[in-house]
CSV table of C-alpha atoms and ligand atoms in Angstrom, one decimal:
chain,number,residue,atom,x,y,z
A,6,MET,CA,85.6,38.9,305.9
A,7,ASP,CA,89.5,38.7,305.0
A,8,ARG,CA,90.4,35.5,304.4
A,9,ILE,CA,92.4,33.3,306.9
A,10,ILE,CA,96.0,33.0,306.5
A,11,THR,CA,97.0,29.6,307.9
A,12,ALA,CA,100.6,29.2,309.4
A,13,ALA,CA,100.8,26.5,306.6
A,14,ASP,CA,100.2,28.8,303.7
A,15,SER,CA,102.3,29.6,301.5
A,16,SER,CA,101.6,33.0,301.0
A,17,ALA,CA,102.5,34.0,304.8
A,18,PRO,CA,105.8,34.8,305.7
A,19,SER,CA,108.1,32.3,307.5
A,20,LEU,CA,108.6,33.9,311.0
A,21,CYS,CA,112.2,32.0,311.3
A,22,GLY,CA,112.6,33.5,308.1
A,23,ALA,CA,111.5,36.5,309.0
A,24,TYR,CA,114.6,36.8,311.8
A,25,GLU,CA,117.4,34.9,310.3
A,26,GLY,CA,120.1,36.6,310.9
A,27,LYS,CA,118.7,38.0,313.9
A,28,LEU,CA,117.0,35.9,315.7
A,29,LYS,CA,115.9,31.8,316.6
A,30,ILE,CA,112.8,31.6,316.7
A,31,GLY,CA,111.6,28.0,318.4
A,32,ALA,CA,108.8,25.9,319.7
A,33,ALA,CA,108.0,23.6,322.1
A,34,ILE,CA,106.8,20.2,320.9
A,35,ASN,CA,106.1,16.5,321.5
A,36,THR,CA,107.5,14.0,318.9
A,37,TRP,CA,103.7,13.2,317.6
A,38,HIS,CA,103.8,16.4,316.1
A,39,LEU,CA,106.6,15.3,313.9
A,40,GLU,CA,104.5,13.1,311.5
A,41,LYS,CA,106.6,14.3,307.9
A,42,ASP,CA,102.5,14.9,306.3
A,43,SER,CA,100.6,16.4,309.0
A,44,THR,CA,100.4,19.9,308.9
A,45,ALA,CA,101.7,20.3,312.5
A,46,TYR,CA,104.5,18.8,310.8
A,47,GLU,CA,104.6,21.4,307.4
A,48,VAL,CA,103.9,24.6,310.4
A,49,ILE,CA,107.3,23.4,312.2
A,50,ARG,CA,109.1,22.8,309.5
A,51,ARG,CA,108.2,26.7,307.7
A,52,HIS,CA,108.5,28.9,311.1
A,53,PHE,CA,110.9,27.6,313.7
A,54,ASN,CA,114.6,26.6,313.5
A,55,VAL,CA,114.8,25.8,317.6
A,56,PHE,CA,112.7,23.2,318.9
A,57,THR,CA,112.6,21.7,322.4
A,58,LEU,CA,110.4,19.0,324.0
A,59,GLU,CA,107.9,20.2,326.3
A,60,ASN,CA,107.7,17.0,328.2
A,61,GLN,CA,109.8,13.6,326.6
A,62,SER,CA,113.2,14.9,328.3
A,63,LYS,CA,112.2,15.2,331.2
A,64,PRO,CA,113.6,12.8,334.4
A,65,GLU,CA,110.2,11.1,334.7
A,66,PRO,CA,109.3,9.8,331.1
A,67,VAL,CA,113.2,9.4,329.7
A,68,HIS,CA,114.4,7.3,333.5
A,69,PRO,CA,111.0,6.3,335.6
A,70,GLU,CA,113.1,3.7,337.2
A,71,GLU,CA,116.8,3.5,338.8
A,72,ASP,CA,117.5,0.4,336.0
A,73,ARG,CA,115.4,1.6,333.7
A,74,TRP,CA,115.5,4.1,330.9
A,75,VAL,CA,113.4,5.5,327.7
A,76,PHE,CA,115.5,6.9,325.1
A,77,ALA,CA,113.1,6.5,322.0
A,78,PRO,CA,111.0,9.6,321.8
A,79,VAL,CA,114.5,11.6,322.1
A,80,ASP,CA,116.2,9.4,319.9
A,81,ARG,CA,113.0,10.4,317.8
A,82,PHE,CA,113.7,14.4,318.0
A,83,ALA,CA,117.6,14.2,317.8
A,84,ALA,CA,117.2,12.3,314.3
A,85,PHE,CA,114.4,15.2,313.4
A,86,GLY,CA,117.4,17.4,314.5
A,87,GLU,CA,119.9,15.7,312.1
A,88,GLU,CA,117.4,15.1,309.1
A,89,THR,CA,117.0,19.0,309.5
A,90,GLY,CA,119.7,20.9,310.9
A,91,VAL,CA,117.3,22.5,312.9
A,92,THR,CA,118.9,23.6,316.7
A,93,LEU,CA,117.7,21.4,319.8
A,94,ARG,CA,117.4,22.2,323.1
A,95,GLY,CA,117.6,19.8,326.4
A,96,HIS,CA,115.1,20.2,328.5
A,97,THR,CA,115.5,19.2,331.5
A,98,LEU,CA,118.6,17.5,333.5
A,99,VAL,CA,117.4,18.7,337.4
A,100,TRP,CA,114.0,19.4,337.8
A,101,HIS,CA,111.7,19.7,341.5
A,102,SER,CA,108.8,18.7,339.3
A,103,GLN,CA,108.7,15.3,336.8
A,104,CYS,CA,111.7,13.8,338.5
A,105,PRO,CA,111.2,10.2,339.5
A,106,GLY,CA,110.6,9.7,343.7
A,107,TRP,CA,113.5,7.1,343.7
A,108,PHE,CA,116.0,9.7,342.9
A,109,PHE,CA,115.7,10.9,346.4
A,110,ARG,CA,115.1,7.3,348.5
A,111,ASP,CA,117.0,4.6,350.2
A,112,GLY,CA,115.3,1.7,351.1
A,113,ASP,CA,112.8,3.6,353.3
A,114,GLY,CA,114.3,7.0,354.5
A,115,ASP,CA,116.1,9.4,351.8
A,116,ALA,CA,118.8,9.2,350.1
A,117,SER,CA,122.1,10.4,351.0
A,118,ALA,CA,124.0,13.5,349.3
A,119,GLU,CA,126.5,11.6,348.2
A,120,LEU,CA,123.9,9.0,347.1
A,121,LEU,CA,121.7,11.5,345.0
A,122,LEU,CA,124.8,13.4,343.9
A,123,ALA,CA,125.8,10.3,342.5
A,124,ARG,CA,122.3,9.8,340.2
A,125,MET,CA,122.0,12.7,339.1
A,126,LYS,CA,125.8,12.5,337.9
A,127,GLU,CA,124.7,10.1,336.1
A,128,HIS,CA,121.8,10.5,334.7
A,129,ILE,CA,122.9,14.2,333.0
A,130,THR,CA,126.2,11.9,332.1
A,131,ALA,CA,123.8,9.4,330.3
A,132,MET,CA,121.8,12.0,329.0
A,133,VAL,CA,124.3,15.0,327.1
A,134,SER,CA,126.5,11.7,326.2
A,135,ARG,CA,124.2,9.8,324.3
A,136,TYR,CA,123.3,13.3,322.3
A,137,ARG,CA,126.6,15.1,322.1
A,138,GLY,CA,126.7,17.2,319.1
A,139,ARG,CA,122.8,16.4,318.2
A,140,ILE,CA,121.4,18.5,321.5
A,141,HIS,CA,123.2,21.7,320.7
A,142,THR,CA,121.9,23.5,324.7
A,143,TRP,CA,120.7,21.9,327.7
A,144,ASP,CA,118.7,23.7,330.5
A,145,VAL,CA,120.8,22.2,332.6
A,146,VAL,CA,118.8,22.9,335.6
A,147,ASN,CA,115.0,24.0,336.2
A,148,GLU,CA,113.3,26.8,338.7
A,149,VAL,CA,115.7,26.4,341.2
A,150,LEU,CA,114.6,29.2,342.8
A,151,ARG,CA,111.8,30.0,345.0
A,152,ASP,CA,109.0,32.5,344.3
A,153,GLU,CA,110.4,35.2,346.5
A,154,GLY,CA,113.5,35.1,346.2
A,155,GLY,CA,116.5,32.8,347.1
A,156,LEU,CA,117.1,29.1,346.5
A,157,ARG,CA,114.2,27.0,346.6
A,158,GLU,CA,113.8,24.2,349.2
A,159,SER,CA,113.6,21.2,347.3
A,160,ALA,CA,114.2,18.0,347.7
A,161,TRP,CA,117.5,18.3,345.8
A,162,TYR,CA,118.5,21.2,348.2
A,163,ARG,CA,117.0,19.7,351.5
A,164,ILE,CA,119.5,16.7,350.6
A,165,SER,CA,122.2,18.0,348.5
A,166,GLY,CA,122.0,21.9,349.1
A,167,LYS,CA,123.3,24.3,346.9
A,168,GLU,CA,126.4,21.6,345.6
A,169,TYR,CA,124.1,20.3,343.6
A,170,ILE,CA,123.3,23.1,341.3
A,171,ARG,CA,127.4,23.1,340.5
A,172,GLU,CA,127.9,19.7,340.5
A,173,ALA,CA,124.9,19.1,338.0
A,174,PHE,CA,126.4,21.8,335.1
A,175,ARG,CA,130.0,20.9,335.9
A,176,THR,CA,128.9,17.2,334.7
A,177,ALA,CA,127.2,18.6,331.9
A,178,HIS,CA,130.2,20.0,330.7
A,179,ALA,CA,132.5,17.0,331.2
A,180,ALA,CA,129.9,15.1,329.0
A,181,ASP,CA,129.9,17.7,325.8
A,182,PRO,CA,132.0,20.6,326.9
A,183,ASP,CA,130.7,22.1,323.2
A,184,ALA,CA,126.8,22.2,324.8
A,185,ARG,CA,125.7,25.3,325.8
A,186,LEU,CA,124.2,25.0,329.8
A,187,ILE,CA,121.7,27.5,330.9
A,188,ILE,CA,120.2,27.8,333.9
A,189,ASN,CA,116.1,27.7,333.7
A,190,ASP,CA,113.8,29.7,335.6
A,191,TYR,CA,109.8,31.2,335.4
A,192,ASN,CA,108.7,35.1,336.4
A,193,LEU,CA,112.8,36.1,336.3
A,194,GLU,CA,110.9,38.7,334.8
A,195,SER,CA,108.0,39.8,336.9
A,196,SER,CA,109.8,38.8,340.2
A,197,ASP,CA,112.5,41.6,341.5
A,198,ALA,CA,114.0,39.5,344.5
A,199,LYS,CA,114.3,36.6,341.9
A,200,ALA,CA,116.2,38.1,339.4
A,201,ASP,CA,118.1,39.5,342.0
A,202,THR,CA,119.1,35.9,343.5
A,203,MET,CA,119.7,34.9,339.8
A,204,ALA,CA,121.5,37.0,339.3
A,205,GLU,CA,123.6,36.5,342.4
A,206,LEU,CA,123.7,32.4,341.9
A,207,VAL,CA,125.2,33.2,338.4
A,208,ARG,CA,127.4,36.0,339.5
A,209,GLU,CA,128.8,33.7,341.8
A,210,MET,CA,129.0,30.7,339.6
A,211,ILE,CA,131.0,32.6,336.8
A,212,ALA,CA,133.7,33.9,339.4
A,213,ASP,CA,134.1,30.2,340.3
A,214,GLY,CA,134.8,28.8,337.0
A,215,ILE,CA,131.5,27.1,337.3
A,216,PRO,CA,130.6,26.2,333.2
A,217,VAL,CA,127.2,28.4,333.3
A,218,HIS,CA,126.2,29.8,329.9
A,219,GLY,CA,123.2,31.4,329.8
A,220,ILE,CA,120.1,32.2,331.7
A,221,GLY,CA,116.4,31.0,330.5
A,222,LEU,CA,113.7,33.3,331.1
A,223,GLN,CA,110.6,31.2,330.6
A,224,MET,CA,108.7,34.2,330.5
A,225,HIS,CA,105.2,33.2,330.5
A,226,LEU,CA,103.0,36.0,330.6
A,227,GLY,CA,100.3,37.7,331.5
A,228,LEU,CA,98.6,40.5,328.9
A,229,ASP,CA,98.6,42.3,332.0
A,230,THR,CA,102.6,41.8,332.1
A,231,ASP,CA,104.6,45.1,333.6
A,232,MET,CA,107.0,46.0,330.6
A,233,GLU,CA,109.1,48.4,331.9
A,234,ARG,CA,109.7,45.8,335.0
A,235,LEU,CA,110.0,43.0,332.8
A,236,LYS,CA,112.7,44.9,331.0
A,237,LYS,CA,114.4,46.5,333.8
A,238,ASN,CA,114.9,42.9,334.9
A,239,VAL,CA,116.4,41.3,332.4
A,240,ARG,CA,118.8,44.3,331.5
A,241,LYS,CA,119.7,43.6,335.4
A,242,LEU,CA,120.3,39.6,333.9
A,243,ALA,CA,122.2,41.1,331.1
A,244,SER,CA,124.3,43.0,332.9
A,245,ILE,CA,126.3,39.8,333.7
A,246,ARG,CA,128.1,39.9,330.3
A,247,GLU,CA,130.1,42.4,332.7
A,248,ILE,CA,132.2,39.5,334.0
A,249,ALA,CA,131.6,37.0,331.2
A,250,PRO,CA,131.2,38.6,327.5
A,251,ASP,CA,129.8,35.9,326.0
A,252,PHE,CA,127.4,35.3,328.4
A,253,LYS,CA,123.8,34.9,326.9
A,254,LEU,CA,120.1,35.1,327.8
A,255,GLU,CA,117.6,32.7,325.9
A,256,VAL,CA,114.0,33.1,325.6
A,257,THR,CA,112.7,29.7,326.8
A,258,GLU,CA,109.0,29.0,327.2
A,259,LEU,CA,107.4,32.3,326.1
A,260,ASP,CA,103.9,32.8,325.9
A,261,MET,CA,101.3,35.1,327.1
A,262,SER,CA,98.1,33.7,329.1
A,263,CYS,CA,94.9,36.3,329.1
A,264,TYR,CA,94.2,35.0,332.4
A,265,ARG,CA,95.3,36.7,335.6
A,266,TRP,CA,97.5,34.2,337.7
A,267,GLY,CA,95.4,32.9,340.4
A,268,ASP,CA,92.3,34.7,339.3
A,269,GLU,CA,91.0,32.5,336.8
A,270,ALA,CA,87.5,31.6,338.1
A,271,GLU,CA,85.4,32.6,335.2
A,272,ASP,CA,85.9,31.8,331.3
A,273,ILE,CA,87.5,34.8,329.5
A,274,GLN,CA,85.9,35.8,326.0
A,275,TRP,CA,88.5,36.3,323.6
A,276,ASP,CA,87.5,40.2,321.9
A,277,GLU,CA,88.7,43.0,319.8
A,278,GLU,CA,89.9,45.0,322.8
A,279,LYS,CA,92.4,42.0,324.1
A,280,THR,CA,93.3,41.2,320.4
A,281,ALA,CA,94.6,44.7,320.2
A,282,ARG,CA,96.0,44.5,323.5
A,283,PHE,CA,97.8,40.8,322.6
A,284,THR,CA,98.9,42.4,319.7
A,285,ASP,CA,100.6,45.4,321.1
A,286,LYS,CA,102.6,43.1,324.2
A,287,TYR,CA,103.9,41.0,321.7
A,288,THR,CA,105.1,43.7,319.2
A,289,GLU,CA,106.9,46.0,322.0
A,290,LEU,CA,108.0,42.0,323.2
A,291,PHE,CA,110.6,41.8,320.2
A,292,ARG,CA,111.1,45.3,319.6
A,293,PHE,CA,113.1,44.8,323.2
A,294,TYR,CA,114.0,41.0,321.8
A,295,LEU,CA,115.5,42.5,318.7
A,296,GLU,CA,117.6,45.3,320.3
A,297,LEU,CA,118.7,42.3,323.0
A,298,ALA,CA,120.0,40.5,319.6
A,299,GLU,CA,121.6,43.5,318.0
A,300,GLU,CA,123.9,44.0,321.2
A,301,GLY,CA,124.4,40.0,321.6
A,302,VAL,CA,123.0,39.4,324.9
A,303,LEU,CA,119.5,37.5,322.6
A,304,ASP,CA,119.9,34.5,319.5
A,305,THR,CA,117.2,32.5,320.6
A,306,VAL,CA,113.2,33.1,321.4
A,307,VAL,CA,111.1,29.6,322.2
A,308,PHE,CA,107.4,29.4,322.9
A,309,TRP,CA,106.0,26.9,324.3
A,310,GLY,CA,103.7,25.3,322.3
A,311,LEU,CA,103.1,25.4,318.4
A,312,HIS,CA,99.5,27.4,318.5
A,313,ASP,CA,97.2,27.7,321.3
A,314,GLY,CA,95.1,24.3,321.3
A,315,VAL,CA,97.8,22.5,322.9
A,316,SER,CA,99.3,24.8,325.0
A,317,TRP,CA,100.2,23.8,328.9
A,318,LEU,CA,97.4,27.0,329.2
A,319,ASN,CA,94.5,25.6,328.4
A,320,GLY,CA,94.8,23.0,330.9
A,321,PHE,CA,96.3,25.0,333.9
A,322,PRO,CA,95.5,25.6,337.0
A,323,ARG,CA,92.4,24.5,335.6
A,324,LYS,CA,90.8,23.2,332.3
A,325,HIS,CA,89.2,26.3,330.3
A,326,LYS,CA,90.5,27.9,326.8
A,327,ASN,CA,93.6,30.2,326.4
A,328,TYR,CA,95.0,31.8,323.3
A,329,PRO,CA,98.9,32.3,324.4
A,330,LEU,CA,101.0,31.8,320.8
A,331,LEU,CA,101.1,33.5,318.2
A,332,ILE,CA,99.2,30.9,316.0
A,333,GLY,CA,95.6,29.9,317.1
A,334,ARG,CA,93.8,26.5,317.1
A,335,ASP,CA,93.4,26.2,313.7
A,336,PHE,CA,96.4,27.1,312.7
A,337,GLU,CA,95.5,31.0,311.8
A,338,LEU,CA,97.8,33.3,312.1
A,339,LYS,CA,96.8,36.2,314.6
A,340,PRO,CA,97.5,39.9,313.7
A,341,ALA,CA,100.2,39.7,316.6
A,342,PHE,CA,101.9,37.3,313.8
A,343,PHE,CA,102.1,39.8,311.8
A,344,ALA,CA,103.3,42.3,314.1
A,345,VAL,CA,105.7,40.6,315.6
A,346,ALA,CA,106.8,39.5,311.4
A,347,ALA,CA,106.6,42.9,310.1
A,348,LEU,CA,109.3,44.1,313.1
A,349,VAL,CA,112.4,42.8,310.6
A,350,GLU,CA,110.4,42.4,307.3
A,351,GLN,CA,111.8,45.2,304.2
B,28,G3I,O1,101.2,11.5,330.1
B,28,G3I,C1,100.3,11.9,331.8
B,28,G3I,C2,99.3,10.8,330.7
B,28,G3I,O2,99.7,9.7,331.1
B,28,G3I,C3,98.1,10.9,332.0
B,28,G3I,O3,96.9,10.3,331.8
B,28,G3I,C4,97.7,12.8,332.0
B,28,G3I,C5,96.1,12.9,333.3
B,28,G3I,O4,96.7,13.6,334.0
B,28,G3I,O5,99.0,13.0,332.8
B,28,G3I,C6,99.8,13.6,331.8
B,28,G3I,O6,100.7,13.9,332.0
B,28,G3I,C7,100.6,15.4,331.8
B,28,G3I,C8,101.8,15.8,331.2
B,28,G3I,O7,102.1,16.9,331.1
B,28,G3I,C9,102.0,15.2,329.4
B,28,G3I,O8,100.9,15.5,328.8
B,28,G3I,C10,101.1,16.2,333.4
B,28,G3I,O9,99.8,15.2,333.9
B,28,G3I,C11,100.7,17.6,333.5
B,28,G3I,O10,101.1,17.7,334.6
B,28,G3I,C12,102.2,17.3,331.9
B,28,G3I,O11,102.2,18.8,332.2
B,28,G3I,C13,103.0,19.1,331.9
B,28,G3I,C14,104.2,20.0,333.2
B,28,G3I,O12,105.3,20.9,332.2
B,28,G3I,C15,104.5,19.4,334.3
B,28,G3I,O13,104.4,20.4,335.4
B,28,G3I,C16,103.1,20.5,330.8
B,28,G3I,O14,102.4,19.6,329.5
B,28,G3I,C17,104.3,21.0,330.1
B,28,G3I,O15,104.1,22.3,329.1
B,28,G3I,C18,104.9,21.9,331.5
B,28,G3I,O16,105.9,22.6,331.1
B,28,G3I,C19,106.5,23.1,332.2
B,28,G3I,C20,108.2,23.6,331.7
B,28,G3I,O17,108.6,22.1,331.9
B,28,G3I,C21,108.8,24.3,333.0
B,28,G3I,N1,108.6,25.5,332.5
B,28,G3I,C22,107.3,25.3,333.3
B,28,G3I,C23,105.9,24.7,332.5
B,28,G3I,C24,105.3,24.9,332.2
B,28,G3I,O18,104.1,24.3,333.2
């Protein structure tokens, strides 16, 4: 049997090293992965050069009550960035989920649009100015579109209309004029309607001078993802560069589930056929990413998790085993890892 090579093994190629000068390669982590003599930390330092906190910088953990802030984990993350020189992404300032209820309440009723926007501005200003120059990129708003296209009818939208989106970008830009500001969403590659809404929304914002610098494509993919549709929709979003030459796309939450969405009843057994499909799909994907990088529109690809064992996909929508990343639960490197690295190795 072949010897299993793990991500901490010095004989393995470094993923971010292989992609140096082409794409930054990242992972979503939690601060407990930053213990210096752990395997997780070794893997973090060896294979990735851009990082997002999976949960700890969202409004709910950071700002649980109007006058209570919990900055310590994000401070730890920022210190890690300063110590190592890696790029840090801030996730996320405005979201309908993991946002504490107090934002939307005033006594027993709903907050007014004015109160909600004032709270939003205070939150964004506090976060972005505290980490100014240390968190380079912010997912300013997350998942503001409906699955079927159009704007999501969240509490943000119900109370303030679409103004909250524009105001969020203006506020973040005022707090750190050098930060890259991203609008982040899922299924942009698989839903034509969602990609159309995103393209239209962002084009309008740019035309009106709103400081939006890029679109974050979460890319929670599946073994069944239609690659032709993915490429077509990504190209549609990349074409925004016609009106804003510096506009970027980032891949912000990449993974590839073996379950079809809505069809997770049976536990799936991983087998050779799946390994082959998984490897082929990741290879085709990174070939496409390299094309986009060459054109200057994509410079960052972040995986949503460090290895299969800590992926959110093991618990959603029910508990089951999933295998969505290039690094397995025991830090073993999958054939897909070597195939993706080989695309750029000499
Ligand atoms: O921290 C509590 C813990 O105290 C409690 O005992 C436990 C019981 O369920 O829950 C823990 O919180 C969980 C949290 O993750 C931290 O582990 C929440 O229940 C759980 O809902 C939460 O899930 C996160 C999810 O966002 C929330 O919607 C996932 O870890 C995180 O990967 C996921 O990330 C999102 C991105 O932010 C946006 N795009 C989609 C992506 C995947 O859903």
